[in-house]
Amino acid sequence: SPDTLGSVIDLGRVLVRLKRFDDANALLEPAVQRARKQLGIEHIETQRAINELATSHQFGKRFDEAEAGFREVLAVRERRYGDDAMATRTSLNNLAMLLGSTDRDAEAIPYFERALAAERRALGDSHPDTLVLSHNLAMALRDVGQRERSIDIQRQNVDLARRILPADHWQTSIYMAVLGQTLTQVGRLDDAEPLLRASLANFSRQFGDDDGRTRKAQQFLDDWQALKTKRRP
């Protein structure tokens, strides 16, 4: 039954979030096989099952299997719904993120660009989801050495986040921290410092010094300080 399959997928998602990848795979792999046979590859629950299994493979570092699953789901969604559908936009981003996580950023960029263009058409430039995809594209561009283009996009993201998100929102702080890190990498230390200090202060205030976001922001500031000290005459 599609209803039973939906419950299996939901449980599989929980297991993935708990990092119990072997348990998730043991549940989802037979579910995918049954869904293919009983519902067909284009059924929405079959697509969800394959996508969740691919996600489990991705986080479990079974990257080839994850890529195959994400590509299969994307192909069906492109054919059935077109790029502007939310499901297709999600699949474009999923595949791009996987490619980026395996150091294939140059391959990821066209998928990020398609996803971002579709997100803008569907939701507009000022939607938080559009902002996330813009950030993902900027990171991929930075990782392939297109730092100035990345910085331009990141500045726009910070400005937009400050306008559309609540004051001191953690997501704005992420965009600020990463922009500060990128500016540090290109040697623009004076521009980087206020971004790094503001993001660190906000993370520390909201989440505490032991939170992963706070520690990462602190590392960005430490890297900035090391470069600043090195440059002193």
PDB file of C-alpha atoms in Angstrom:
ATOM      1  CA  SER A   1       0.000   0.000   0.000  1.00  0.00           C
ATOM      2  CA  PRO A   2       1.283   3.525  -0.717  1.00  0.00           C
ATOM      3  CA  ASP A   3       0.227   4.476   2.814  1.00  0.00           C
ATOM      4  CA  THR A   4       2.387   1.732   4.310  1.00  0.00           C
ATOM      5  CA  LEU A   5       5.283   2.729   2.084  1.00  0.00           C
ATOM      6  CA  GLY A   6       4.914   6.324   3.233  1.00  0.00           C
ATOM      7  CA  SER A   7       5.280   5.234   6.851  1.00  0.00           C
ATOM      8  CA  VAL A   8       8.343   3.161   5.984  1.00  0.00           C
ATOM      9  CA  ILE A   9       9.926   6.166   4.265  1.00  0.00           C
ATOM     10  CA  ASP A  10       9.202   8.382   7.262  1.00  0.00           C
ATOM     11  CA  LEU A  11      10.837   5.872   9.606  1.00  0.00           C
ATOM     12  CA  GLY A  12      13.785   5.573   7.222  1.00  0.00           C
ATOM     13  CA  ARG A  13      14.191   9.350   7.289  1.00  0.00           C
ATOM     14  CA  VAL A  14      14.327   9.313  11.088  1.00  0.00           C
ATOM     15  CA  LEU A  15      16.989   6.581  11.033  1.00  0.00           C
ATOM     16  CA  VAL A  16      19.051   8.601   8.564  1.00  0.00           C
ATOM     17  CA  ARG A  17      18.823  11.681  10.794  1.00  0.00           C
ATOM     18  CA  LEU A  18      20.002   9.512  13.694  1.00  0.00           C
ATOM     19  CA  LYS A  19      22.946   8.394  11.508  1.00  0.00           C
ATOM     20  CA  ARG A  20      21.795   4.781  11.691  1.00  0.00           C
ATOM     21  CA  PHE A  21      22.530   4.290   8.027  1.00  0.00           C
ATOM     22  CA  ASP A  22      22.704   0.481   8.043  1.00  0.00           C
ATOM     23  CA  ASP A  23      19.287   0.303   9.724  1.00  0.00           C
ATOM     24  CA  ALA A  24      17.884   2.844   7.271  1.00  0.00           C
ATOM     25  CA  ASN A  25      19.253   0.934   4.289  1.00  0.00           C
ATOM     26  CA  ALA A  26      17.889  -2.373   5.580  1.00  0.00           C
ATOM     27  CA  LEU A  27      14.454  -0.780   5.773  1.00  0.00           C
ATOM     28  CA  LEU A  28      14.531   1.311   2.584  1.00  0.00           C
ATOM     29  CA  GLU A  29      16.198  -1.051   0.112  1.00  0.00           C
ATOM     30  CA  PRO A  30      13.384  -3.652   0.139  1.00  0.00           C
ATOM     31  CA  ALA A  31      10.856  -0.818   0.245  1.00  0.00           C
ATOM     32  CA  VAL A  32      12.308   0.605  -2.974  1.00  0.00           C
ATOM     33  CA  GLN A  33      12.179  -2.819  -4.619  1.00  0.00           C
ATOM     34  CA  ARG A  34       8.525  -3.319  -3.648  1.00  0.00           C
ATOM     35  CA  ALA A  35       7.612   0.192  -4.756  1.00  0.00           C
ATOM     36  CA  ARG A  36       9.237  -0.267  -8.160  1.00  0.00           C
ATOM     37  CA  LYS A  37       7.293  -3.495  -8.688  1.00  0.00           C
ATOM     38  CA  GLN A  38       3.923  -2.560  -7.240  1.00  0.00           C
ATOM     39  CA  LEU A  39       3.641   1.181  -7.882  1.00  0.00           C
ATOM     40  CA  GLY A  40       6.039   1.871 -10.729  1.00  0.00           C
ATOM     41  CA  ILE A  41       9.024   4.172 -10.987  1.00  0.00           C
ATOM     42  CA  GLU A  42       6.950   7.331 -11.531  1.00  0.00           C
ATOM     43  CA  HIS A  43       4.742   6.987  -8.445  1.00  0.00           C
ATOM     44  CA  ILE A  44       5.386   9.772  -5.958  1.00  0.00           C
ATOM     45  CA  GLU A  45       6.037   7.324  -3.094  1.00  0.00           C
ATOM     46  CA  THR A  46       8.505   5.348  -5.186  1.00  0.00           C
ATOM     47  CA  GLN A  47      10.321   8.569  -5.897  1.00  0.00           C
ATOM     48  CA  ARG A  48      10.375   9.482  -2.215  1.00  0.00           C
ATOM     49  CA  ALA A  49      11.693   6.043  -1.282  1.00  0.00           C
ATOM     50  CA  ILE A  50      14.541   6.193  -3.813  1.00  0.00           C
ATOM     51  CA  ASN A  51      15.381   9.735  -2.748  1.00  0.00           C
ATOM     52  CA  GLU A  52      15.520   8.830   0.947  1.00  0.00           C
ATOM     53  CA  LEU A  53      17.663   5.776   0.228  1.00  0.00           C
ATOM     54  CA  ALA A  54      20.012   7.958  -1.840  1.00  0.00           C
ATOM     55  CA  THR A  55      20.220  10.387   1.072  1.00  0.00           C
ATOM     56  CA  SER A  56      21.158   7.529   3.398  1.00  0.00           C
ATOM     57  CA  HIS A  57      23.838   6.415   0.937  1.00  0.00           C
ATOM     58  CA  GLN A  58      25.173   9.966   0.677  1.00  0.00           C
ATOM     59  CA  PHE A  59      25.602  10.450   4.418  1.00  0.00           C
ATOM     60  CA  GLY A  60      26.912   6.911   4.716  1.00  0.00           C
ATOM     61  CA  LYS A  61      29.551   7.790   2.097  1.00  0.00           C
ATOM     62  CA  ARG A  62      28.267   5.328  -0.503  1.00  0.00           C
ATOM     63  CA  PHE A  63      28.504   8.100  -3.057  1.00  0.00           C
ATOM     64  CA  ASP A  64      28.133   6.131  -6.306  1.00  0.00           C
ATOM     65  CA  GLU A  65      24.866   4.591  -5.120  1.00  0.00           C
ATOM     66  CA  ALA A  66      23.652   7.953  -3.867  1.00  0.00           C
ATOM     67  CA  GLU A  67      24.391   9.608  -7.194  1.00  0.00           C
ATOM     68  CA  ALA A  68      22.571   6.900  -9.134  1.00  0.00           C
ATOM     69  CA  GLY A  69      19.494   7.328  -6.957  1.00  0.00           C
ATOM     70  CA  PHE A  70      19.454  11.114  -7.143  1.00  0.00           C
ATOM     71  CA  ARG A  71      19.931  11.045 -10.920  1.00  0.00           C
ATOM     72  CA  GLU A  72      17.094   8.558 -11.384  1.00  0.00           C
ATOM     73  CA  VAL A  73      14.707  10.654  -9.327  1.00  0.00           C
ATOM     74  CA  LEU A  74      15.743  13.845 -11.101  1.00  0.00           C
ATOM     75  CA  ALA A  75      15.195  12.306 -14.544  1.00  0.00           C
ATOM     76  CA  VAL A  76      11.645  11.278 -13.659  1.00  0.00           C
ATOM     77  CA  ARG A  77      10.800  14.627 -12.092  1.00  0.00           C
ATOM     78  CA  GLU A  78      12.239  16.588 -15.021  1.00  0.00           C
ATOM     79  CA  ARG A  79      10.132  14.561 -17.421  1.00  0.00           C
ATOM     80  CA  ARG A  80       6.937  14.689 -15.413  1.00  0.00           C
ATOM     81  CA  TYR A  81       6.987  18.129 -13.844  1.00  0.00           C
ATOM     82  CA  GLY A  82       9.646  20.348 -15.451  1.00  0.00           C
ATOM     83  CA  ASP A  83      12.320  22.364 -13.663  1.00  0.00           C
ATOM     84  CA  ASP A  84      10.003  24.769 -11.846  1.00  0.00           C
ATOM     85  CA  ALA A  85       8.219  22.145  -9.733  1.00  0.00           C
ATOM     86  CA  MET A  86       9.321  22.031  -6.108  1.00  0.00           C
ATOM     87  CA  ALA A  87      10.195  18.329  -6.375  1.00  0.00           C
ATOM     88  CA  THR A  88      12.473  18.948  -9.354  1.00  0.00           C
ATOM     89  CA  ARG A  89      14.134  21.933  -7.720  1.00  0.00           C
ATOM     90  CA  THR A  90      14.843  19.786  -4.680  1.00  0.00           C
ATOM     91  CA  SER A  91      16.330  17.041  -6.844  1.00  0.00           C
ATOM     92  CA  LEU A  92      18.552  19.483  -8.717  1.00  0.00           C
ATOM     93  CA  ASN A  93      19.907  20.772  -5.423  1.00  0.00           C
ATOM     94  CA  ASN A  94      20.316  17.253  -3.989  1.00  0.00           C
ATOM     95  CA  LEU A  95      22.418  16.121  -6.930  1.00  0.00           C
ATOM     96  CA  ALA A  96      24.461  19.318  -6.935  1.00  0.00           C
ATOM     97  CA  MET A  97      25.171  19.015  -3.210  1.00  0.00           C
ATOM     98  CA  LEU A  98      26.297  15.425  -3.667  1.00  0.00           C
ATOM     99  CA  LEU A  99      28.626  16.360  -6.515  1.00  0.00           C
ATOM    100  CA  GLY A 100      30.056  19.182  -4.435  1.00  0.00           C
ATOM    101  CA  SER A 101      30.629  16.897  -1.452  1.00  0.00           C
ATOM    102  CA  THR A 102      32.728  14.607  -3.652  1.00  0.00           C
ATOM    103  CA  ASP A 103      34.926  17.439  -4.975  1.00  0.00           C
ATOM    104  CA  ARG A 104      33.099  17.673  -8.301  1.00  0.00           C
ATOM    105  CA  ASP A 105      32.096  21.301  -7.918  1.00  0.00           C
ATOM    106  CA  ALA A 106      32.546  22.087 -11.606  1.00  0.00           C
ATOM    107  CA  GLU A 107      29.913  19.441 -12.390  1.00  0.00           C
ATOM    108  CA  ALA A 108      27.685  20.707  -9.589  1.00  0.00           C
ATOM    109  CA  ILE A 109      27.544  24.334 -10.748  1.00  0.00           C
ATOM    110  CA  PRO A 110      25.171  23.836 -13.728  1.00  0.00           C
ATOM    111  CA  TYR A 111      22.705  21.998 -11.479  1.00  0.00           C
ATOM    112  CA  PHE A 112      22.899  24.733  -8.842  1.00  0.00           C
ATOM    113  CA  GLU A 113      22.351  27.349 -11.556  1.00  0.00           C
ATOM    114  CA  ARG A 114      19.312  25.519 -12.902  1.00  0.00           C
ATOM    115  CA  ALA A 115      17.891  25.061  -9.413  1.00  0.00           C
ATOM    116  CA  LEU A 116      18.432  28.720  -8.542  1.00  0.00           C
ATOM    117  CA  ALA A 117      16.860  29.948 -11.781  1.00  0.00           C
ATOM    118  CA  ALA A 118      13.836  27.714 -11.196  1.00  0.00           C
ATOM    119  CA  GLU A 119      13.589  28.829  -7.560  1.00  0.00           C
ATOM    120  CA  ARG A 120      13.548  32.459  -8.648  1.00  0.00           C
ATOM    121  CA  ARG A 121      10.809  31.790 -11.184  1.00  0.00           C
ATOM    122  CA  ALA A 122       8.720  29.872  -8.672  1.00  0.00           C
ATOM    123  CA  LEU A 123       9.294  31.868  -5.476  1.00  0.00           C
ATOM    124  CA  GLY A 124      10.965  35.137  -6.433  1.00  0.00           C
ATOM    125  CA  ASP A 125      14.335  36.619  -5.527  1.00  0.00           C
ATOM    126  CA  SER A 126      13.418  37.449  -1.931  1.00  0.00           C
ATOM    127  CA  HIS A 127      12.325  34.042  -0.660  1.00  0.00           C
ATOM    128  CA  PRO A 128      14.482  32.317   2.010  1.00  0.00           C
ATOM    129  CA  ASP A 129      14.634  29.127  -0.090  1.00  0.00           C
ATOM    130  CA  THR A 130      15.997  31.115  -3.020  1.00  0.00           C
ATOM    131  CA  LEU A 131      18.605  32.523  -0.679  1.00  0.00           C
ATOM    132  CA  VAL A 132      19.736  29.022   0.321  1.00  0.00           C
ATOM    133  CA  LEU A 133      20.235  27.986  -3.292  1.00  0.00           C
ATOM    134  CA  SER A 134      22.088  31.213  -4.047  1.00  0.00           C
ATOM    135  CA  HIS A 135      24.402  30.450  -1.120  1.00  0.00           C
ATOM    136  CA  ASN A 136      25.002  26.908  -2.390  1.00  0.00           C
ATOM    137  CA  LEU A 137      25.931  28.228  -5.826  1.00  0.00           C
ATOM    138  CA  ALA A 138      28.292  30.792  -4.313  1.00  0.00           C
ATOM    139  CA  MET A 139      30.105  28.069  -2.358  1.00  0.00           C
ATOM    140  CA  ALA A 140      30.550  25.929  -5.458  1.00  0.00           C
ATOM    141  CA  LEU A 141      31.901  28.904  -7.408  1.00  0.00           C
ATOM    142  CA  ARG A 142      34.357  29.642  -4.620  1.00  0.00           C
ATOM    143  CA  ASP A 143      35.529  26.046  -4.560  1.00  0.00           C
ATOM    144  CA  VAL A 144      36.394  26.113  -8.264  1.00  0.00           C
ATOM    145  CA  GLY A 145      38.343  29.350  -7.862  1.00  0.00           C
ATOM    146  CA  GLN A 146      35.727  31.854  -9.056  1.00  0.00           C
ATOM    147  CA  ARG A 147      36.117  33.831  -5.838  1.00  0.00           C
ATOM    148  CA  GLU A 148      35.189  37.293  -7.078  1.00  0.00           C
ATOM    149  CA  ARG A 149      31.933  36.068  -8.592  1.00  0.00           C
ATOM    150  CA  SER A 150      31.316  34.145  -5.388  1.00  0.00           C
ATOM    151  CA  ILE A 151      31.942  37.251  -3.282  1.00  0.00           C
ATOM    152  CA  ASP A 152      29.499  39.279  -5.353  1.00  0.00           C
ATOM    153  CA  ILE A 153      26.774  36.678  -4.799  1.00  0.00           C
ATOM    154  CA  GLN A 154      27.617  36.329  -1.111  1.00  0.00           C
ATOM    155  CA  ARG A 155      27.367  40.087  -0.554  1.00  0.00           C
ATOM    156  CA  GLN A 156      23.943  40.083  -2.182  1.00  0.00           C
ATOM    157  CA  ASN A 157      22.940  37.153   0.036  1.00  0.00           C
ATOM    158  CA  VAL A 158      23.997  38.944   3.222  1.00  0.00           C
ATOM    159  CA  ASP A 159      22.175  42.125   2.208  1.00  0.00           C
ATOM    160  CA  LEU A 160      19.028  40.186   1.307  1.00  0.00           C
ATOM    161  CA  ALA A 161      19.125  38.063   4.460  1.00  0.00           C
ATOM    162  CA  ARG A 162      19.331  41.186   6.585  1.00  0.00           C
ATOM    163  CA  ARG A 163      16.201  42.500   4.862  1.00  0.00           C
ATOM    164  CA  ILE A 164      13.995  39.415   4.810  1.00  0.00           C
ATOM    165  CA  LEU A 165      15.008  37.459   7.929  1.00  0.00           C
ATOM    166  CA  PRO A 166      14.478  38.441  11.577  1.00  0.00           C
ATOM    167  CA  ALA A 167      17.244  40.448  13.219  1.00  0.00           C
ATOM    168  CA  ASP A 168      20.225  38.297  14.280  1.00  0.00           C
ATOM    169  CA  HIS A 169      18.821  35.247  12.498  1.00  0.00           C
ATOM    170  CA  TRP A 170      21.330  32.382  12.586  1.00  0.00           C
ATOM    171  CA  GLN A 171      21.097  31.918   8.825  1.00  0.00           C
ATOM    172  CA  THR A 172      22.210  35.505   8.238  1.00  0.00           C
ATOM    173  CA  SER A 173      25.168  34.810  10.500  1.00  0.00           C
ATOM    174  CA  ILE A 174      26.128  31.818   8.364  1.00  0.00           C
ATOM    175  CA  TYR A 175      26.158  33.974   5.250  1.00  0.00           C
ATOM    176  CA  MET A 176      28.191  36.628   7.064  1.00  0.00           C
ATOM    177  CA  ALA A 177      30.714  34.108   8.400  1.00  0.00           C
ATOM    178  CA  VAL A 178      31.261  32.483   5.025  1.00  0.00           C
ATOM    179  CA  LEU A 179      31.595  35.836   3.271  1.00  0.00           C
ATOM    180  CA  GLY A 180      34.143  36.839   5.901  1.00  0.00           C
ATOM    181  CA  GLN A 181      36.026  33.611   5.304  1.00  0.00           C
ATOM    182  CA  THR A 182      36.070  34.165   1.542  1.00  0.00           C
ATOM    183  CA  LEU A 183      37.237  37.760   1.925  1.00  0.00           C
ATOM    184  CA  THR A 184      40.018  36.492   4.201  1.00  0.00           C
ATOM    185  CA  GLN A 185      41.063  34.000   1.540  1.00  0.00           C
ATOM    186  CA  VAL A 186      41.512  36.785  -1.010  1.00  0.00           C
ATOM    187  CA  GLY A 187      43.336  39.016   1.482  1.00  0.00           C
ATOM    188  CA  ARG A 188      40.614  41.609   2.071  1.00  0.00           C
ATOM    189  CA  LEU A 189      41.054  41.485   5.809  1.00  0.00           C
ATOM    190  CA  ASP A 190      39.522  44.833   6.748  1.00  0.00           C
ATOM    191  CA  ASP A 191      36.295  43.911   4.968  1.00  0.00           C
ATOM    192  CA  ALA A 192      36.277  40.457   6.547  1.00  0.00           C
ATOM    193  CA  GLU A 193      36.774  41.398  10.197  1.00  0.00           C
ATOM    194  CA  PRO A 194      33.385  42.941  11.092  1.00  0.00           C
ATOM    195  CA  LEU A 195      31.535  40.093   9.393  1.00  0.00           C
ATOM    196  CA  LEU A 196      33.518  37.443  11.242  1.00  0.00           C
ATOM    197  CA  ARG A 197      33.205  39.133  14.638  1.00  0.00           C
ATOM    198  CA  ALA A 198      29.481  39.815  14.286  1.00  0.00           C
ATOM    199  CA  SER A 199      28.676  36.268  13.184  1.00  0.00           C
ATOM    200  CA  LEU A 200      30.742  34.748  15.995  1.00  0.00           C
ATOM    201  CA  ALA A 201      29.075  36.954  18.602  1.00  0.00           C
ATOM    202  CA  ASN A 202      25.611  36.023  17.358  1.00  0.00           C
ATOM    203  CA  PHE A 203      26.301  32.288  17.284  1.00  0.00           C
ATOM    204  CA  SER A 204      27.840  32.404  20.762  1.00  0.00           C
ATOM    205  CA  ARG A 205      24.906  34.372  22.146  1.00  0.00           C
ATOM    206  CA  GLN A 206      22.250  32.129  20.609  1.00  0.00           C
ATOM    207  CA  PHE A 207      23.811  28.672  20.778  1.00  0.00           C
ATOM    208  CA  GLY A 208      26.738  28.799  23.182  1.00  0.00           C
ATOM    209  CA  ASP A 209      30.455  28.380  22.636  1.00  0.00           C
ATOM    210  CA  ASP A 210      30.298  24.588  22.203  1.00  0.00           C
ATOM    211  CA  ASP A 211      27.884  24.641  19.271  1.00  0.00           C
ATOM    212  CA  GLY A 212      29.353  23.541  15.956  1.00  0.00           C
ATOM    213  CA  ARG A 213      28.378  26.791  14.262  1.00  0.00           C
ATOM    214  CA  THR A 214      30.086  28.824  16.959  1.00  0.00           C
ATOM    215  CA  ARG A 215      33.243  26.727  16.769  1.00  0.00           C
ATOM    216  CA  LYS A 216      33.388  27.075  13.007  1.00  0.00           C
ATOM    217  CA  ALA A 217      32.919  30.844  13.202  1.00  0.00           C
ATOM    218  CA  GLN A 218      35.694  30.960  15.800  1.00  0.00           C
ATOM    219  CA  GLN A 219      37.961  29.013  13.446  1.00  0.00           C
ATOM    220  CA  PHE A 220      37.242  31.501  10.663  1.00  0.00           C
ATOM    221  CA  LEU A 221      38.206  34.359  12.983  1.00  0.00           C
ATOM    222  CA  ASP A 222      41.339  32.501  14.148  1.00  0.00           C
ATOM    223  CA  ASP A 223      42.375  32.038  10.508  1.00  0.00           C
ATOM    224  CA  TRP A 224      41.788  35.745   9.918  1.00  0.00           C
ATOM    225  CA  GLN A 225      43.862  36.630  12.990  1.00  0.00           C
ATOM    226  CA  ALA A 226      46.729  34.370  11.902  1.00  0.00           C
ATOM    227  CA  LEU A 227      46.852  36.033   8.496  1.00  0.00           C
ATOM    228  CA  LYS A 228      46.567  39.482  10.055  1.00  0.00           C
ATOM    229  CA  THR A 229      49.489  38.737  12.386  1.00  0.00           C
ATOM    230  CA  LYS A 230      51.570  37.376   9.523  1.00  0.00           C
ATOM    231  CA  ARG A 231      51.076  40.575   7.569  1.00  0.00           C
ATOM    232  CA  ARG A 232      52.253  42.888  10.334  1.00  0.00           C
ATOM    233  CA  PRO A 233      55.650  44.487   9.606  1.00  0.00           C
TER     234      PRO A 233
END
